[in-house]
Short mmCIF file of C-alpha atoms in Angstrom, two decimals:
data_model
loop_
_atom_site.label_atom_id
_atom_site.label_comp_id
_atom_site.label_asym_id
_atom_site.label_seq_id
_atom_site.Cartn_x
_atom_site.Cartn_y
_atom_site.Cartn_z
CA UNK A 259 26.40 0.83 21.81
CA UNK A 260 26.47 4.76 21.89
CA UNK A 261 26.29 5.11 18.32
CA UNK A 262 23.53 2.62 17.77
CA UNK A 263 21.27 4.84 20.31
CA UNK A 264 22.81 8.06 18.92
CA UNK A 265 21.71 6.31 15.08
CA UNK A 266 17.77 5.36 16.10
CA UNK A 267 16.70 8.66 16.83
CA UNK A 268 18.11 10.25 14.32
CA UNK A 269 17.12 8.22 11.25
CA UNK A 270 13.26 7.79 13.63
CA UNK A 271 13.16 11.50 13.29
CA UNK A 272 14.29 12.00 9.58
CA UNK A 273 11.80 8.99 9.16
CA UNK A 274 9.20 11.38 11.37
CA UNK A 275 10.23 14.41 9.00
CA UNK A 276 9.74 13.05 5.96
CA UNK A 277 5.54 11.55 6.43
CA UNK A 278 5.08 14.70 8.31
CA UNK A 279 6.55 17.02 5.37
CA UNK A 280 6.24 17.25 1.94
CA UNK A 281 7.04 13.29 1.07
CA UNK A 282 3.98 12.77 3.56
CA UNK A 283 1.64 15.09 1.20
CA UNK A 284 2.76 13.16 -2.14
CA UNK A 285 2.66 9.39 -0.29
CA UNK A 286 -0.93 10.81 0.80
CA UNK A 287 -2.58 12.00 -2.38
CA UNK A 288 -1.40 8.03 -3.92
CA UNK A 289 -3.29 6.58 -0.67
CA UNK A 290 -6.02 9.14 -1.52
CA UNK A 291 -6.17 8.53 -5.32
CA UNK A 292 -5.87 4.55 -4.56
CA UNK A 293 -8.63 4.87 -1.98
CA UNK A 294 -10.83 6.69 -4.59
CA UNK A 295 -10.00 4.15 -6.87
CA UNK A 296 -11.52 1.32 -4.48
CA UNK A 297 -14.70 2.98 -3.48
CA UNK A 298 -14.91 3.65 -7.36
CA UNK A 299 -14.75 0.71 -8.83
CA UNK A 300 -16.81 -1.01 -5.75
CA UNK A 301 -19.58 1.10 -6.63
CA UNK A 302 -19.86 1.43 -10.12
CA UNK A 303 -19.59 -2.45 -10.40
CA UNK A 304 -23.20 -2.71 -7.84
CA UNK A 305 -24.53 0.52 -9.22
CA UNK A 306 -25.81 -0.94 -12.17
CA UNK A 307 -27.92 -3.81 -10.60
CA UNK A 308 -29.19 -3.11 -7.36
CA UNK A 309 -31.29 -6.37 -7.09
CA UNK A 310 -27.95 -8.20 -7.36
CA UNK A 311 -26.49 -5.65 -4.82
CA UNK A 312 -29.18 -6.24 -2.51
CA UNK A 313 -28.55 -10.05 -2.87
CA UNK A 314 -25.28 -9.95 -1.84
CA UNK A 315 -26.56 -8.00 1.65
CA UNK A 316 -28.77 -10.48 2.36
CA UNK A 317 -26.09 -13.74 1.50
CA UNK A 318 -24.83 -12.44 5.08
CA UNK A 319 -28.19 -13.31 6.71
CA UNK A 320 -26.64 -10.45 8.91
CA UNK A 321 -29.54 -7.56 8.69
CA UNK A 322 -33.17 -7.95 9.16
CA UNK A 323 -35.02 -8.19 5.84
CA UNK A 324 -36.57 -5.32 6.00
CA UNK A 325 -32.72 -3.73 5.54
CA UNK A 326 -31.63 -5.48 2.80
CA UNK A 327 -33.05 -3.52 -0.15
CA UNK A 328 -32.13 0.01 1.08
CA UNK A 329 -28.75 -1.45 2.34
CA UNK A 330 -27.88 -3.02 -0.95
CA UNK A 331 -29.69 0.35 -3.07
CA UNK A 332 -27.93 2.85 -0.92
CA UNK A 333 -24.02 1.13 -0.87
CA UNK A 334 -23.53 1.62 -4.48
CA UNK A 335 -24.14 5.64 -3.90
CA UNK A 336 -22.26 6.13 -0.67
CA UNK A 337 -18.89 4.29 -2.25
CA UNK A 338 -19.05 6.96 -5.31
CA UNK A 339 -19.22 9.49 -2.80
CA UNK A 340 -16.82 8.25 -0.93
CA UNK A 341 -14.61 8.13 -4.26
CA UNK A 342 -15.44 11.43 -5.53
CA UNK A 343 -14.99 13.12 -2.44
CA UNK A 344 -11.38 11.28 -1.49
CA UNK A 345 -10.96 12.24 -5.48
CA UNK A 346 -11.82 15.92 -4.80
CA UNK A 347 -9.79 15.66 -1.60
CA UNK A 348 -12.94 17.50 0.59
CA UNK A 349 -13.46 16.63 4.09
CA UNK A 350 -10.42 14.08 3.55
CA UNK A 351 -10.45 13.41 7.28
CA UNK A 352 -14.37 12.21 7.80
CA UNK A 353 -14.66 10.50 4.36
CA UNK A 354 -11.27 8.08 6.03
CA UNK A 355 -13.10 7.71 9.11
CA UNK A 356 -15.89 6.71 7.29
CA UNK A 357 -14.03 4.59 5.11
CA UNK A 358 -12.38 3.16 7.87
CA UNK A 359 -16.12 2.07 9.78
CA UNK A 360 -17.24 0.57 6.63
CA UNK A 361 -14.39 -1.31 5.70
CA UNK A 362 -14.41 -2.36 9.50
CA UNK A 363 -18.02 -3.59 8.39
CA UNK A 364 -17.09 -5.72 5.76
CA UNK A 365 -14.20 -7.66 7.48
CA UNK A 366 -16.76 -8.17 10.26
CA UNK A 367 -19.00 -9.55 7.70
CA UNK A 368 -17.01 -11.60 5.86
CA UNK A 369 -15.39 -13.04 9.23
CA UNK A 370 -19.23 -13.46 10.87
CA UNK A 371 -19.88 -15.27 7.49
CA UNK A 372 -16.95 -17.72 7.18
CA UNK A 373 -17.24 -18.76 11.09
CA UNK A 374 -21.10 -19.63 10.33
CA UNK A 375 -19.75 -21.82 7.88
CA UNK A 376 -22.15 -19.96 5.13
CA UNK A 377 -20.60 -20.09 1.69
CA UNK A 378 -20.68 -16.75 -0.54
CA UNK A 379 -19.06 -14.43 -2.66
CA UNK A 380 -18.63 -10.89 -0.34
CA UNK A 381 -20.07 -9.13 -3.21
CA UNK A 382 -17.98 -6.44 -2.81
CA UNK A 383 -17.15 -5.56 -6.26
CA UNK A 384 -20.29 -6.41 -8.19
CA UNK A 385 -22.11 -10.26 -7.96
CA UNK A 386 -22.08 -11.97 -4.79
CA UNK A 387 -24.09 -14.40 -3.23
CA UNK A 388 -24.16 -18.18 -2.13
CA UNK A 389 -21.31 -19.96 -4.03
CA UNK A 390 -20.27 -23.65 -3.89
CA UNK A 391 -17.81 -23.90 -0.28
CA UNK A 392 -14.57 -24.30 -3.09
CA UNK A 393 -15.33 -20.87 -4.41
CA UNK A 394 -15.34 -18.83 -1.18
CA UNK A 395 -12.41 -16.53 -0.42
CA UNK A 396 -12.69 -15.01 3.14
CA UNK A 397 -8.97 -15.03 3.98
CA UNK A 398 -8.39 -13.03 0.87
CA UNK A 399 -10.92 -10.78 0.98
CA UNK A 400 -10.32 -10.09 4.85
CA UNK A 401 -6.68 -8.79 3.84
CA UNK A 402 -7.88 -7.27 0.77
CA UNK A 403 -10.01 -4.91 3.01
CA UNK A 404 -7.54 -4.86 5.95
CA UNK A 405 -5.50 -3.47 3.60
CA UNK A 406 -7.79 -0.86 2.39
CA UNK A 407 -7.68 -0.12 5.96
CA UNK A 408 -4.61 0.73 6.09
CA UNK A 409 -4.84 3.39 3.68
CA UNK A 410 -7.81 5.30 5.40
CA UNK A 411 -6.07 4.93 8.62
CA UNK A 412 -3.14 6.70 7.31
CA UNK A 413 -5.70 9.47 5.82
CA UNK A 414 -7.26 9.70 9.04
CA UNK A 415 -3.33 10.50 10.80
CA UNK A 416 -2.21 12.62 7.68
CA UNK A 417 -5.10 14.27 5.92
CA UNK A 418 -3.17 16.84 4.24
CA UNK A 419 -2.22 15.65 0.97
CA UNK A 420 -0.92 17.08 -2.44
CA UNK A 421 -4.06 18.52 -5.02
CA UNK A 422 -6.76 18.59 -2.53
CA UNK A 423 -9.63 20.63 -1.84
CA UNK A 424 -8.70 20.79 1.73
CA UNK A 425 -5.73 22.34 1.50
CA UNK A 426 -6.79 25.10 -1.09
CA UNK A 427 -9.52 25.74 1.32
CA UNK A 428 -7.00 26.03 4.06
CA UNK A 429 -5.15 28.25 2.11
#
């Protein structure tokens, strides 16, 4: 029973040791470069057709009309500079917190939508939209982004990471 006790700490604190040194700077820069990669992607795929983008906002029937066009216009452009910026590694901290409220904003979405029992595609990576009740995919897409959460949670507890502006800055 003593050794067990003895055991925890010790492997909690090489555990501890390991996020908090230089392991925690490489595991960082992948949640970084994966994060980029997300907001990326998101945004180039709406960029190109704002109309559509703007469609997908108001599929929610969340946000008064008069919201929808500079919701769905503006989305596109704050996800590439969420990417470049995660990319770049500036301001890691803020751009996770803000990452972190607007994922927050989707799941809330998507949930709001799928317990009014209105059918669409989240839109989140291009399209979106009403879509036949067969085609919808809230569960999915609510641990899709819960999982995205994840990784700007851990950039909000360990913003340092490897290659980043921040840290030559600091420096």
């Amino acid at each position: 029973m003593a050794s067990q006790q003895t055991v925890r700490p010790r492997a909690q604190g090489a555990l501890r040791r390991a996020v908090d040194g230089s392991a925690g700077e490489w595991i960082g820069l992948g949640v970084r470069l994966a994060l980029a990669v997300v907001w990326g992607w998101a945004g180039l795929a709406k960029i190109s057709d704002p109309a559509e983008a703007a469609q997908a906002v108001r599929a929610y029937e969340i946000l008064p009309e008069s919201l929808v066009k500079p919701v769905g216009w503006g989305l596109p452009f704050l996800e590439l500079a969420l990417a470049l910026l995660l990319l770049l590694g500036l301001g890691t901290r803020i751009v996770a917190i803000v990452s972190a409220v607007l994922l927050l904003a989707f799941i809330s979405g998507i949930a709001s939508a799928w317990a009014r029992g209105i059918s669409i595609d989240c839109g989140c990576f291009g399209g979106g939209g009403a879509v036949d009740e067969s085609k919808t995919e809230y569960l999915q897409e609510i641990l899709r982004d819960t999982g995205f959460l994840l990784l700007a949670a851990w950039l909000i507890y360990r913003p340092r990471t490897k290659f980043s502006a921040d840290a030559w800055l600091a420096s």
